XYZ file of C-alpha atoms in Angstrom:
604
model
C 43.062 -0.426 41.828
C 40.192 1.257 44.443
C 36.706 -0.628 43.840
C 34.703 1.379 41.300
C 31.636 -1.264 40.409
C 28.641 1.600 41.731
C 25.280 0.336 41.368
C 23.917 3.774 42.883
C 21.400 5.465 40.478
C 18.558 8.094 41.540
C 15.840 9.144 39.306
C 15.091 12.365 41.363
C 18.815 13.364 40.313
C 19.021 11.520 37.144
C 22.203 9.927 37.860
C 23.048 6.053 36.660
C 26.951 5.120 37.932
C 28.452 3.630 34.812
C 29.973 0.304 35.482
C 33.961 -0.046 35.280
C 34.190 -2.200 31.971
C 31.742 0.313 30.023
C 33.931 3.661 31.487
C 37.207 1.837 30.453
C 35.909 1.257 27.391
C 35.045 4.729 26.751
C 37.858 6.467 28.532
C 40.571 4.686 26.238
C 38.460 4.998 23.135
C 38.289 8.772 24.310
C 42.359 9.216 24.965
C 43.274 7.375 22.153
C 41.636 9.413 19.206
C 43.406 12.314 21.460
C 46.548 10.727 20.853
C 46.258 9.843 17.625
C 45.164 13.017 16.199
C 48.622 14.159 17.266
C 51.486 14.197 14.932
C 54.182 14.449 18.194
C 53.228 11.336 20.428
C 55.614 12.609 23.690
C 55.309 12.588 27.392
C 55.008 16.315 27.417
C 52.415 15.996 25.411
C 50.464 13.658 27.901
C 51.846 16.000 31.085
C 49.066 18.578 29.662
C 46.621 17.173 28.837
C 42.781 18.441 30.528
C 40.414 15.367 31.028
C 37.232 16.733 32.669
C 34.290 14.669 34.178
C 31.506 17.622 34.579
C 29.201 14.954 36.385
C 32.155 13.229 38.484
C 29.932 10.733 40.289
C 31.721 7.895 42.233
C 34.806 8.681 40.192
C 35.174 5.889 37.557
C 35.676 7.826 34.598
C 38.695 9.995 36.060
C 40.052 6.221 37.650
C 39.763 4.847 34.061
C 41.134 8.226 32.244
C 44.383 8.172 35.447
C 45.151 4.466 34.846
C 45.279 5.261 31.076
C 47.440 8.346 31.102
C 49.601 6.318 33.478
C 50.126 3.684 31.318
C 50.545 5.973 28.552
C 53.197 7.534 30.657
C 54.950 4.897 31.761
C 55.543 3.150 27.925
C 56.674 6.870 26.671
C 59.268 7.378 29.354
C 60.175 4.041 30.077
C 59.671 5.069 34.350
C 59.198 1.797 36.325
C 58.432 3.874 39.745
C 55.300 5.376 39.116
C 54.932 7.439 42.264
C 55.741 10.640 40.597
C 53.426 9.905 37.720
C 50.727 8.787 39.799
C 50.845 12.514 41.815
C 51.306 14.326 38.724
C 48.378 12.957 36.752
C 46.344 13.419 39.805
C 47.664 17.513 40.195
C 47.262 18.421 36.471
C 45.383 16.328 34.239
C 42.512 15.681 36.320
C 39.034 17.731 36.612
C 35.724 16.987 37.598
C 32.640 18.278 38.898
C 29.068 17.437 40.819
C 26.418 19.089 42.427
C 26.198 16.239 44.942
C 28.422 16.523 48.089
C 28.727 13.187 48.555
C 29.725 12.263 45.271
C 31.956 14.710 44.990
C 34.155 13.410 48.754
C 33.682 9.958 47.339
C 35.741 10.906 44.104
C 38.363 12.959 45.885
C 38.609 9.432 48.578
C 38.978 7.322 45.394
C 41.384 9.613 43.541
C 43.403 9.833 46.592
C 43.601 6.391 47.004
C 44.707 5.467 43.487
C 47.286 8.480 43.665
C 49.290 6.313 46.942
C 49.172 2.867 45.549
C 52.823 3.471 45.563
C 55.733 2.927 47.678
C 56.634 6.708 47.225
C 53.458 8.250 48.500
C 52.378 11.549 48.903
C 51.867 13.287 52.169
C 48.052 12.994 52.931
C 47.810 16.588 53.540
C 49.115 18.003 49.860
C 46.696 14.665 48.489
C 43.537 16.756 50.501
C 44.667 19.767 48.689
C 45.361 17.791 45.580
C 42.012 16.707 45.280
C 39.735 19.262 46.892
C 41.404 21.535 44.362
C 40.928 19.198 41.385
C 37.161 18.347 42.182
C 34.895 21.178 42.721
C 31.192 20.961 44.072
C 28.636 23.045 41.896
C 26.460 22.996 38.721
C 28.153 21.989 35.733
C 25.402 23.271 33.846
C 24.984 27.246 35.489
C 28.062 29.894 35.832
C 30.119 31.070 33.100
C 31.704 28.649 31.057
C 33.525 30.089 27.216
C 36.387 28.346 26.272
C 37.432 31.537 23.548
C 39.066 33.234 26.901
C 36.607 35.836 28.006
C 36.081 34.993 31.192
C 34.693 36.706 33.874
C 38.065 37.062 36.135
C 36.297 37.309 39.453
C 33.301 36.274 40.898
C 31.542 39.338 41.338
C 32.018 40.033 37.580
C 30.668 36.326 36.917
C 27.724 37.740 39.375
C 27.306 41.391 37.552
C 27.234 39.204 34.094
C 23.823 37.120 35.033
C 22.648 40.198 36.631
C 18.992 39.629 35.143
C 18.546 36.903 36.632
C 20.386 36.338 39.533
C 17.478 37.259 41.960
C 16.537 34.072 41.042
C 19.603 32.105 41.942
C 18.917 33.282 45.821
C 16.144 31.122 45.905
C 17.913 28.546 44.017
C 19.827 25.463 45.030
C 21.617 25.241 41.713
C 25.078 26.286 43.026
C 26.473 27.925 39.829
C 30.236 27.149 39.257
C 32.468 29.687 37.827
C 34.796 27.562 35.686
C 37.853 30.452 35.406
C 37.510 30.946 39.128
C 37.618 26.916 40.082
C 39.936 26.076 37.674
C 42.334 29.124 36.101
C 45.510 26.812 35.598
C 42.341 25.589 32.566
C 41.165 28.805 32.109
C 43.646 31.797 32.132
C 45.842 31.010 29.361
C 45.762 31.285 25.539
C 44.043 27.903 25.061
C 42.000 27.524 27.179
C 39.303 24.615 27.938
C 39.918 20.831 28.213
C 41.278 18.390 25.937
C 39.102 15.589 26.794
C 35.547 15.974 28.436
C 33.933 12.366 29.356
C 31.146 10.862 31.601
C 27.931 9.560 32.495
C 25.994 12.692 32.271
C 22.735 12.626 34.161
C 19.514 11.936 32.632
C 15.590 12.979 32.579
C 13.458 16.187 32.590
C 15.041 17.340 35.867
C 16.011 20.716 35.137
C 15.095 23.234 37.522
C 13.383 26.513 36.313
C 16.790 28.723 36.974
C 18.530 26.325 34.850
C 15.931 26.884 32.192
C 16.066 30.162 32.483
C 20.179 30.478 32.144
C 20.219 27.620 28.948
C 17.585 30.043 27.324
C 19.229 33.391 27.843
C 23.221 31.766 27.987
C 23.765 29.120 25.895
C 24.521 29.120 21.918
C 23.212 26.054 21.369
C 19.401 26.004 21.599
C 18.464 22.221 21.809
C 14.773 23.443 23.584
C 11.749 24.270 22.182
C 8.711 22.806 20.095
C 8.566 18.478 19.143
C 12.131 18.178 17.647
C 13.848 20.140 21.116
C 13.862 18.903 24.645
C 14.479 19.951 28.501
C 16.077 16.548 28.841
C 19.421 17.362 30.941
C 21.704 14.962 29.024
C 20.895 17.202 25.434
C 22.342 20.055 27.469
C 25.469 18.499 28.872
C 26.376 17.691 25.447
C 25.861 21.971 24.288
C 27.851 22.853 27.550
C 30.565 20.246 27.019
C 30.752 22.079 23.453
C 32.008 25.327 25.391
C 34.234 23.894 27.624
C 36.067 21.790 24.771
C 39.401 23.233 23.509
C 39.878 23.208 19.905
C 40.996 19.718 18.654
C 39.433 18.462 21.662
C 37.041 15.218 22.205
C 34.161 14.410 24.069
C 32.832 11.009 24.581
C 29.767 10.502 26.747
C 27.405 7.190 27.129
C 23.512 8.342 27.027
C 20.261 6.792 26.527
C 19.626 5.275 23.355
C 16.363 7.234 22.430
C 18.893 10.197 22.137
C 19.218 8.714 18.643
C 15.428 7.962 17.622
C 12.734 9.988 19.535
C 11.419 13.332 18.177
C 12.012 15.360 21.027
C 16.117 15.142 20.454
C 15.734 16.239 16.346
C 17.955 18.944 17.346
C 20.177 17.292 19.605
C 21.131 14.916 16.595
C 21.526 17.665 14.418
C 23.715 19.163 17.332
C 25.849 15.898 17.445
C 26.328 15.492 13.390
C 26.919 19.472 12.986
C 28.708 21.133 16.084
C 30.258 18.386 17.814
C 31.334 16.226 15.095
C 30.634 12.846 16.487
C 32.651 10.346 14.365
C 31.626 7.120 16.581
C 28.133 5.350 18.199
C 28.729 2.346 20.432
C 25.350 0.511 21.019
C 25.787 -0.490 24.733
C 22.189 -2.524 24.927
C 21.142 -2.539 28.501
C 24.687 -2.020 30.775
C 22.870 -0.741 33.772
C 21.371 -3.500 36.426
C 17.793 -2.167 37.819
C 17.371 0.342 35.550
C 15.284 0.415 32.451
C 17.617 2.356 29.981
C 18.863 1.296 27.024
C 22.270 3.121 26.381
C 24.861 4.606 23.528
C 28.460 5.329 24.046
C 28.894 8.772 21.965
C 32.323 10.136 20.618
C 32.717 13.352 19.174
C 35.855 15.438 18.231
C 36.968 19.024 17.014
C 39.640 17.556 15.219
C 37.970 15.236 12.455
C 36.396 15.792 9.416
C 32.658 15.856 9.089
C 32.216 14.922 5.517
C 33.167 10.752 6.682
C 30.700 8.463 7.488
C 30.008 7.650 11.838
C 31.358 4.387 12.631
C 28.941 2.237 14.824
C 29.681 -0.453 16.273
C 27.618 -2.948 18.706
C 27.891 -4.404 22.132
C 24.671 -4.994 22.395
C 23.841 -8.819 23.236
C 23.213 -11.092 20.182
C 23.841 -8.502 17.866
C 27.607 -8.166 16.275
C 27.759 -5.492 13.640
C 30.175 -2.991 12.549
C 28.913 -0.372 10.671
C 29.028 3.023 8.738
C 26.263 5.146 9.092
C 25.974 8.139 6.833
C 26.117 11.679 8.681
C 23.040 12.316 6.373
C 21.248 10.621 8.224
C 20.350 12.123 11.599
C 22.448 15.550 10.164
C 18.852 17.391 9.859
C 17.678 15.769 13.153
C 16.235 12.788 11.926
C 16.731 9.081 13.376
C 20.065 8.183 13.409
C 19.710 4.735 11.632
C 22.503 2.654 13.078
C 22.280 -0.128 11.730
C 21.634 1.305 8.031
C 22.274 -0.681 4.840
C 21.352 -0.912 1.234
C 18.065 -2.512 1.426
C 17.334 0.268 4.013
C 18.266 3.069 1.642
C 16.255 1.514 -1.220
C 12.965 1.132 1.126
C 13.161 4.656 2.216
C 13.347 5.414 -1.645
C 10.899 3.840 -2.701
C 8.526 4.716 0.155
C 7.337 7.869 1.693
C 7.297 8.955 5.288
C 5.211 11.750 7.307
C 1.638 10.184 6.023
C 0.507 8.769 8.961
C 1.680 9.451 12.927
C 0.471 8.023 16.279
C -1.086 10.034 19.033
C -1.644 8.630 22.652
C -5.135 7.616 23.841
C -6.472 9.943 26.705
C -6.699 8.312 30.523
C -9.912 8.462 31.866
C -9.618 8.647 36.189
C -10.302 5.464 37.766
C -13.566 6.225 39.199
C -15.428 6.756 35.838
C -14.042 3.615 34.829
C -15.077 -0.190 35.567
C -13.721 -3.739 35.209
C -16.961 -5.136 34.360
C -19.345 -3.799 31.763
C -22.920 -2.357 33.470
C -25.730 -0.031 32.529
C -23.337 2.989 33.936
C -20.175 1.674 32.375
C -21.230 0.766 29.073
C -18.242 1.958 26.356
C -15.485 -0.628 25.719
C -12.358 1.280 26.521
C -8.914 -0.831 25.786
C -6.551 1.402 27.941
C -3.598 -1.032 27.960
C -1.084 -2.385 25.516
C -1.941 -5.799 26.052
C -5.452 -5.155 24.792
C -4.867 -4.632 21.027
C -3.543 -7.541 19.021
C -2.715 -7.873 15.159
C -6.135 -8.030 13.894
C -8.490 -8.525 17.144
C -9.002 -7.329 20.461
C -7.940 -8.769 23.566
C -10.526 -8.330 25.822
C -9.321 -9.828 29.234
C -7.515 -6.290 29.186
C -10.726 -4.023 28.554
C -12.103 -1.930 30.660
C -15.605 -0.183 30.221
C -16.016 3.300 30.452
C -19.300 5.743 31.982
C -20.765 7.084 28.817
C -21.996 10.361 30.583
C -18.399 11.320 31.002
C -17.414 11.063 27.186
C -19.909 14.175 26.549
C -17.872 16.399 29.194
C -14.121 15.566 27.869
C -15.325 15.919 24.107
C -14.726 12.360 23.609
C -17.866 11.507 21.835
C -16.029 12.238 18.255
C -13.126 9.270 19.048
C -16.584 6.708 20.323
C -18.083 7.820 16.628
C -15.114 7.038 14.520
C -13.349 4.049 12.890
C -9.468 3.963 12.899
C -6.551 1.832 13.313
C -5.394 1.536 16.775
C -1.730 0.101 17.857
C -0.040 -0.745 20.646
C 1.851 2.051 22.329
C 4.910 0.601 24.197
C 6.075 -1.510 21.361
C 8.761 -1.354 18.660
C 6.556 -1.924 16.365
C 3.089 -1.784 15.071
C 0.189 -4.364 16.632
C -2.414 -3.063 14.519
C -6.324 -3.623 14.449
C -8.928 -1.627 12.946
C -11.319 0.463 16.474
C -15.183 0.007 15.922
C -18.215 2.721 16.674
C -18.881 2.882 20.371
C -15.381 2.037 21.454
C -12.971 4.476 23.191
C -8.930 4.089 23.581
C -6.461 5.159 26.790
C -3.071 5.477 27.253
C -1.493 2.447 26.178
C -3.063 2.560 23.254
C -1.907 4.639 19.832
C -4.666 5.941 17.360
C -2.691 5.891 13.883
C -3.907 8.747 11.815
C -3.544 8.758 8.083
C -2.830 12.116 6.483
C -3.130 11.051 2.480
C -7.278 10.804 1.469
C -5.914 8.117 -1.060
C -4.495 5.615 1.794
C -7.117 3.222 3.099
C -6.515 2.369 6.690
C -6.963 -1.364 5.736
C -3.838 -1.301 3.138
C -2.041 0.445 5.783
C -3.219 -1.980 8.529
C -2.035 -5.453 6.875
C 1.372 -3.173 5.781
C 1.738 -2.132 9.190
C 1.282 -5.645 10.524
C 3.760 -7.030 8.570
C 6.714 -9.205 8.939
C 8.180 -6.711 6.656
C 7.514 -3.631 9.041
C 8.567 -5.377 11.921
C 11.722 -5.690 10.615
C 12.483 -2.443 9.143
C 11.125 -0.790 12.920
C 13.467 -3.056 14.863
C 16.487 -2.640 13.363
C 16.540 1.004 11.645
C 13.845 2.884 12.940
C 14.628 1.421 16.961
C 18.198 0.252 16.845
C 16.726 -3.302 18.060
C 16.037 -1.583 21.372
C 14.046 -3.448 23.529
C 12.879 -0.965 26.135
C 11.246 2.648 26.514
C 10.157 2.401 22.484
C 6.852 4.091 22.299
C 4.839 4.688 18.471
C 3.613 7.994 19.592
C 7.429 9.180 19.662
C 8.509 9.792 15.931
C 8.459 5.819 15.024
C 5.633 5.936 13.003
C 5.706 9.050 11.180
C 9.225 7.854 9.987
C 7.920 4.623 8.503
C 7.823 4.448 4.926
C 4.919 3.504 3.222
C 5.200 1.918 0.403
C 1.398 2.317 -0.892
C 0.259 -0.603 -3.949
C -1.316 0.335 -7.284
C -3.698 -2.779 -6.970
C -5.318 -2.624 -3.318
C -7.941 -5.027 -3.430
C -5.808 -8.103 -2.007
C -4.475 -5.631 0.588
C -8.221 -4.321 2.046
C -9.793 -8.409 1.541
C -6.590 -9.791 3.529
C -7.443 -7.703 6.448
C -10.726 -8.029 6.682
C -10.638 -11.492 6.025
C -8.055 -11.513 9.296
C -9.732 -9.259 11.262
C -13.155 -11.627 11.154
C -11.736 -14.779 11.347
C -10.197 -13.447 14.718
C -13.352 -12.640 15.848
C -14.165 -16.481 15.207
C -13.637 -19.522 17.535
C -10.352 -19.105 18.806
C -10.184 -23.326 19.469
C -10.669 -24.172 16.062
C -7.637 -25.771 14.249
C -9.199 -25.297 11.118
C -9.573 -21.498 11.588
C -6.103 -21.311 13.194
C -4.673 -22.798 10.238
C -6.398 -20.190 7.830
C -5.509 -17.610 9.770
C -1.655 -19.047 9.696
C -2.085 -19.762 5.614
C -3.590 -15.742 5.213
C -0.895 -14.356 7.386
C 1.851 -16.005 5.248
C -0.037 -14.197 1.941
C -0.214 -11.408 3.849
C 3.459 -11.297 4.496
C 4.439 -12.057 0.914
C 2.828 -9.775 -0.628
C 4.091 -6.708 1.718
C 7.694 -8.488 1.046
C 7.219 -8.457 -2.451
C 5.691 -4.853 -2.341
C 8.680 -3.421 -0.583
C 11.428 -5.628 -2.333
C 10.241 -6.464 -5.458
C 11.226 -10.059 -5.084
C 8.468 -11.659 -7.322
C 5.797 -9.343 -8.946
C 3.104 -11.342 -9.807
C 1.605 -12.446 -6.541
C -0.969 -9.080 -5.891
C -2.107 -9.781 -9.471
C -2.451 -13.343 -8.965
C -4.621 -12.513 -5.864
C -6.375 -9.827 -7.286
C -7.602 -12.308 -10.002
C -9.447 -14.393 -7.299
C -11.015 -11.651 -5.553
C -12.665 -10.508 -8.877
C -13.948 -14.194 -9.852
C -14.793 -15.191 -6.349
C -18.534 -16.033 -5.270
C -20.393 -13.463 -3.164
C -20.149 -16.043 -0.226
C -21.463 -14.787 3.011
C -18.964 -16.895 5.558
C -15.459 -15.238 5.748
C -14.293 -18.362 6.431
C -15.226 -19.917 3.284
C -14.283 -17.060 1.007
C -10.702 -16.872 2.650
C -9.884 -20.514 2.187
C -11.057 -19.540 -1.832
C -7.516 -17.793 -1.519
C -5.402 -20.281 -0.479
C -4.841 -21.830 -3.392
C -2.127 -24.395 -5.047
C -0.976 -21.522 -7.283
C -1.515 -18.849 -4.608
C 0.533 -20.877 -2.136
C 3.520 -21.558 -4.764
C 4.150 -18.197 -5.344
C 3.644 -17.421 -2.055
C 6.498 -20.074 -1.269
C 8.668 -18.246 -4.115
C 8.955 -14.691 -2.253
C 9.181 -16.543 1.149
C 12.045 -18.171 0.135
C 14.012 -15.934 -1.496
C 17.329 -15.369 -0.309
C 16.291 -11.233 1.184
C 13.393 -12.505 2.610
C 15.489 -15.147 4.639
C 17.732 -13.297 5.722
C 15.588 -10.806 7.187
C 13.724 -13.470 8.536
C 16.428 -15.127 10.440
C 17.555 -11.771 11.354
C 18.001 -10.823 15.735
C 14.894 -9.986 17.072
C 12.269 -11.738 14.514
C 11.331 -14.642 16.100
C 7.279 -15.400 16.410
C-alpha cells in the first residue's frame, strides 16, 4: 500500500492529517453499517456505491475506504486478479474534494498509485483522467450542493442562483464548487448524492466572510448565532455533509472533542442527535502528534432509528468503556455525557444546574502591569491559572496592577467585591474565595452565583470537592485533558446539590482558607489541613450520595458547642474528633465512594 502516515497540520487552514490506523478505523466502521443496513449484500451493490471525502487531504480516507471496497469485492466475487477491481473502485466509487492544490495532486498521486499495484495496470494516461476527474479542487463548503435533484444544470445558472452575492465572490478566494457540474454521474440521476461521506474535516474559526455570508443566506441548517451556535468550520461540514448525503446514507467524521461539551456547539449537538442521526461516538483521546486537540470519531446515518440509545465507545488511553448514552442527552444541545451512568442520572436529579457560571477575568496590557508590587503598581492582580489554588493564593504567579488604570476600564467594582475565583484552563474547579483590593485576568474565572440563598462558601468547599472533581472529569469533560476551560458551559452545567444545614459547609472553608494562609512548613498545620480536607470531602460525598446521613449533623453539633476561640487553628482541630473521624472513615469507605475514588483521572 502507498505511505499515508501525514503529520502535516496548519492552523491558518485548519487542517490536522488523520493518521492511517484512526482513518481505517473509521472508514470500515463507516462501510460496514452501509453494508449492513442492506438486506441484498452483492457485488453490484458495492460497484455503486458514492464514498466522498469533501476535505480530501493527503488521501487516507479514500486509501482506507478503496482497500475496503476491494476487499469487500474480492470475498463477494471470489476474483483473485484484482486489477479490474482496483480501476473500477478508483473510476466510480471514489470522490473527494480540497481547496488546497497541493493536497488535492497529492491524493490523485496516491490514488493512482494504489490503483497499479497490479500486474494488469492501467495506462497512466486514462489513471490522469481517472483521477483528475474523481478529485476536484474547490470549496466544499460554497456552490450549490441539494441532494433532492434540483440542481443548477450549468454553471451560469449555479452563478444566476447566488446572484446577491456573487460580487463578493470576485474578490474572494473561496473557489465555489458546483457539485452537479464536477460530478453529474452523482448528481443527474434519480438518487442522487453519496452513500458514504467521511473525513477529517478542518477545524477552527477560519471561515472567510463570503462563506459566512453563503451558510447564512444557503444553508438549512443554521448552526450560527448567539452562545449555543458557532462559526467553527467543522459544525458546518457536518450541515453540508447533511445535503450531500443520499437517503440511507452515512457519514462518519473524527472532530474535536469539545464538539461534544462547549456551549458554543449547543446546536451542533442538537444537529447531530436530530438531523443526522448519529448512532456512534468513538473517544479518540489525543491521536494527533504536535497538536493540542483532543478528538471524537462521529457516525451518523439516514438509515437508523433515532429513538436507540448512541453507542460510545473509548480509545482513549487508560480508559476502556463501552457505553450507551441516551440521545436525551445532548438532543436539546446540551453536553453529550459520554460516559453517563446511574449515579450520574441520580446527581443531576437531585441537583440543579444554571445557578452559578464562570466569566473570564479581563487582561490588563503589559505596560500598566508589574512583577513587583510599588507605589504605582499597588493592586494584586492573579492573571494566571497557576495563581489560584483550592483555598489560597499562589503568589509567585501574581502580578500587581497600576491602580489609576482600574478607574478608566470600570474595574473599580471587581477591586470592591468578594467572590469565588477558579482556575480557568482546568477541568475542574480550583476554587478560593477573591478579597477587597484584588483584581483577576485572563486565566482566572470569577464564579458568579445566581440564587440569593447560595453562600459562595457552601459552594466553594462543594466546588472543591473530590466529589466535583469527579463528576467534571468524567461527565461534564469526557476525561479530556486539554483545551477544557470553566468559562465554556462547564460550570453552569454542574449540579449543585445545595445542604439544608450549612454551617459545617461555610466553617470548613473558612477554617481551610486561613489555615492556608498559615505557615506553609508546619507539619502540624499540614496535617489539619489534610484531616479538614478529608471532612470536607465526606460530607460533599455524603451530600451528593447519601451514603451516611449523619455526618453534617454530627458536625453541626460541634460548631454550636464550640468555644469562641480566636486561633483557627485551634478551633479546627476542635473538629477532628474520634467520632467525627469514624464517621468520616464510614462514607470514605463505602463501596461508591471507592470506586469513584480509584476511578482514571483522580489521583492527588
Amino acid at each position: 500500500m502507498p505511505e499515508r502516515s501525514g503529520k502535516y497540520h496548519s492552523r491558518r487552514t485548519g487542517t490536522y492529517y488523520t493518521p492511517a490506523e484512526i482513518a481505517d478505523y473509521i472508514t470500515k466502521k463507516s462501510i460496514g453499517a452501509w453494508i449492513n443496513e442492506r438486506a441484498e449484500r452483492t457485488s453490484e451493490m458495492l460497484t455503486s456505491v458514492r464514498v466522498l471525502d469533501p476535505a480530501v487531504g493527503n488521501g487516507v480516507f479514500l486509501l482506507a475506504a478503496a482497500e475496503q471496497l476491494l476487499q469487500q469485492r474480492c470475498r463477494l466475487t471470489e476474483v483473485k486478479d484484482t486489477g479490474q477491481l482496483r480501476g473500477s473502485i478508483l473510476s466510480t466509487n471514489l470522490f473527494g474534494v480540497d481547496l488546497r492544490e497541493n493536497a488535492v495532486q497529492e491524493c490523485r498521486t496516491k490514488l493512482a498509485s494504489w490503483a497499479q499495484k497490479t500486474s494488469h495496470e492501467l495506462p497512466r494516461s486514462s489513471l490522469q483522467e481517472i483521477v483528475q476527474r474523481q478529485i476536484r479542487k474547490g470549496n466544499s463548503l460554497v456552490g450549490s450542493a441539494n441532494s433532492n435533484g434540483q440542481q443548477s444544470n450549468t454553471f451560469k445558472e449555479s452563478c444566476n442562483e447566488h446572484r446577491p452575492i456573487i460580487s463578493s465572490m470576485k474578490e474572494s478566494t473561496s473557489n465555489p464548487l458546483s457539485w452537479s457540474k464536477e460530478f453529474p454521474q452523482v448528481f443527474k440521476n434519480p438518487k442522487p448524492g453519496f452513500d458514504i461521506i467521511l473525513g477529517n474535516p478542518p477545524f477552527g474559526n477560519i471561515l472567510t466572510s463570503f462563506e459566512k455570508e453563503y451558510i447564512q443566506r444557503k444553508y438549512d441548517a443554521a448552526l450560527f448565532g448567539g452562545r449555543r451556535g458557532t462559526w467553527n468550520i467543522a459544525a458546518h461540514f457536518l450541515a453540508r455533509a447533511n445535503a450531500l448525503l443520499k437517503e440511507g446514507g452515512e457519514i462518519a467524521f473524527i472532530l474535536p472533542n469539545s464538539i461534544m461539551r462547549t456551549k458554543q456547539f449547543s446546536k451542533t449537538r442538537a444537529f447531530l442527535a436530530g438531523k443526522l442521526g448519529v448512532w456512534m461516538i468513538v473517544d479518540e483521546g489525543s491521536p494527533f502528534q504536535d497538536v493540542t486537540l483532543e478528538m471524537v470519531s462521529v457516525f451518523c446515518s439516514r438509515s437508523k432509528s433515532q429513538k436507540s440509545g448512541i453507542i460510545v465507545m473509548s480509545r482513549r488511553p487508560g480508559i476502556h468503556i463501552e457505553n450507551v448514552m441516551p440521545r436525551s442527552t445532548f438532543q436539546d444541545g446540551g453536553i453529550a455525557v459520554l460516559y453517563h451512568d446511574d449515579l450520574f442520572d441520580r446527581v443531576v436529579h437531585k441537583g440543579i444546574t444554571g445557578h452559578i457560571s464562570a466569566t473570564r477575568g479581563r487582561d490588563i496590557p503589559s505596560e500598566h502591569v508589574s512583577e513587583n508590587r510599588s507605589d504605582l503598581f499597588s493592586v494584586p492582580y492573579p492573571s494566571s491559572g497557576r495563581s489560584v489554588r483550592r483555598y489560597r493564593f499562589d503568589r509567585k504567579y501574581f502580578k500587581y496592577a497600576e491602580d489609576s488604570y482600574l478607574d478608566e476600564q470600570n474595574l473599580q467594582e471587581t477591586k470592591d467585591s468578594r467572590f469565588l475565583l477558579a482556575t480557568k484552563n482546568k477541568a475542574y474547579p480550583r476554587c478560593v474565595l477573591k478579597p477587597k483590593g484584588m483584581i483577576h485576568g485572563g486565566g482566572v474565572v470569577s464564579i458568579a452565583v445566581h440564587n440569593q440563598k447560595m453562600n459562595p462558601k457552601v459552594l466553594g468547599l462543594i466546588l472543591n470537592s473530590r466529589m466535583i472533581r469527579y463528576l467534571c472529569v468524567r461527565y461534564l469533560t469526557n476525561y479530556s485533558k486539554l483545551t477544557t476551560c470553566l468559562n465554556t458551559g462547564i460550570i453552569e452545567e454542574i449540579p449543585i446539590v445545595y445542604p439544608d444545614i450549612q454551617r459545617p459547609y461555610i466553617a470548613l472553608f473558612e477554617f481551610l482558607q486561613n489555615l492556608h494562609r498559615m505557615d506553609s512548613h508546619s507539619q502540624e498545620i499540614q496535617r489539619t489541613i489534610e484531616s479538614l480536607d478529608r471532612i470536607a470531602d465526606a460530607l460533599v460525598y455524603e451530600l451528593y450520595l447519601g451514603v451516611g446521613s449523619t455526618l453534617v449533623e454530627k458536625l453541626d453539633e460541634k460548631l454550636e458547642n464550640r468555644d469562641n476561640q480566636s486561633n483557627p487553628f485551634q478551633t479546627a482541630n476542635s473538629m477532628i474528633s474520634e467520632e467525627i473521624s469514624k464517621r468520616v472513615k464510614e462514607v470514605l469507605n463505602n463501596s461508591e465512594v471507592l470506586q469513584i475514588e480509584n476511578s482514571p483521572k483522580m489521583g492527588n
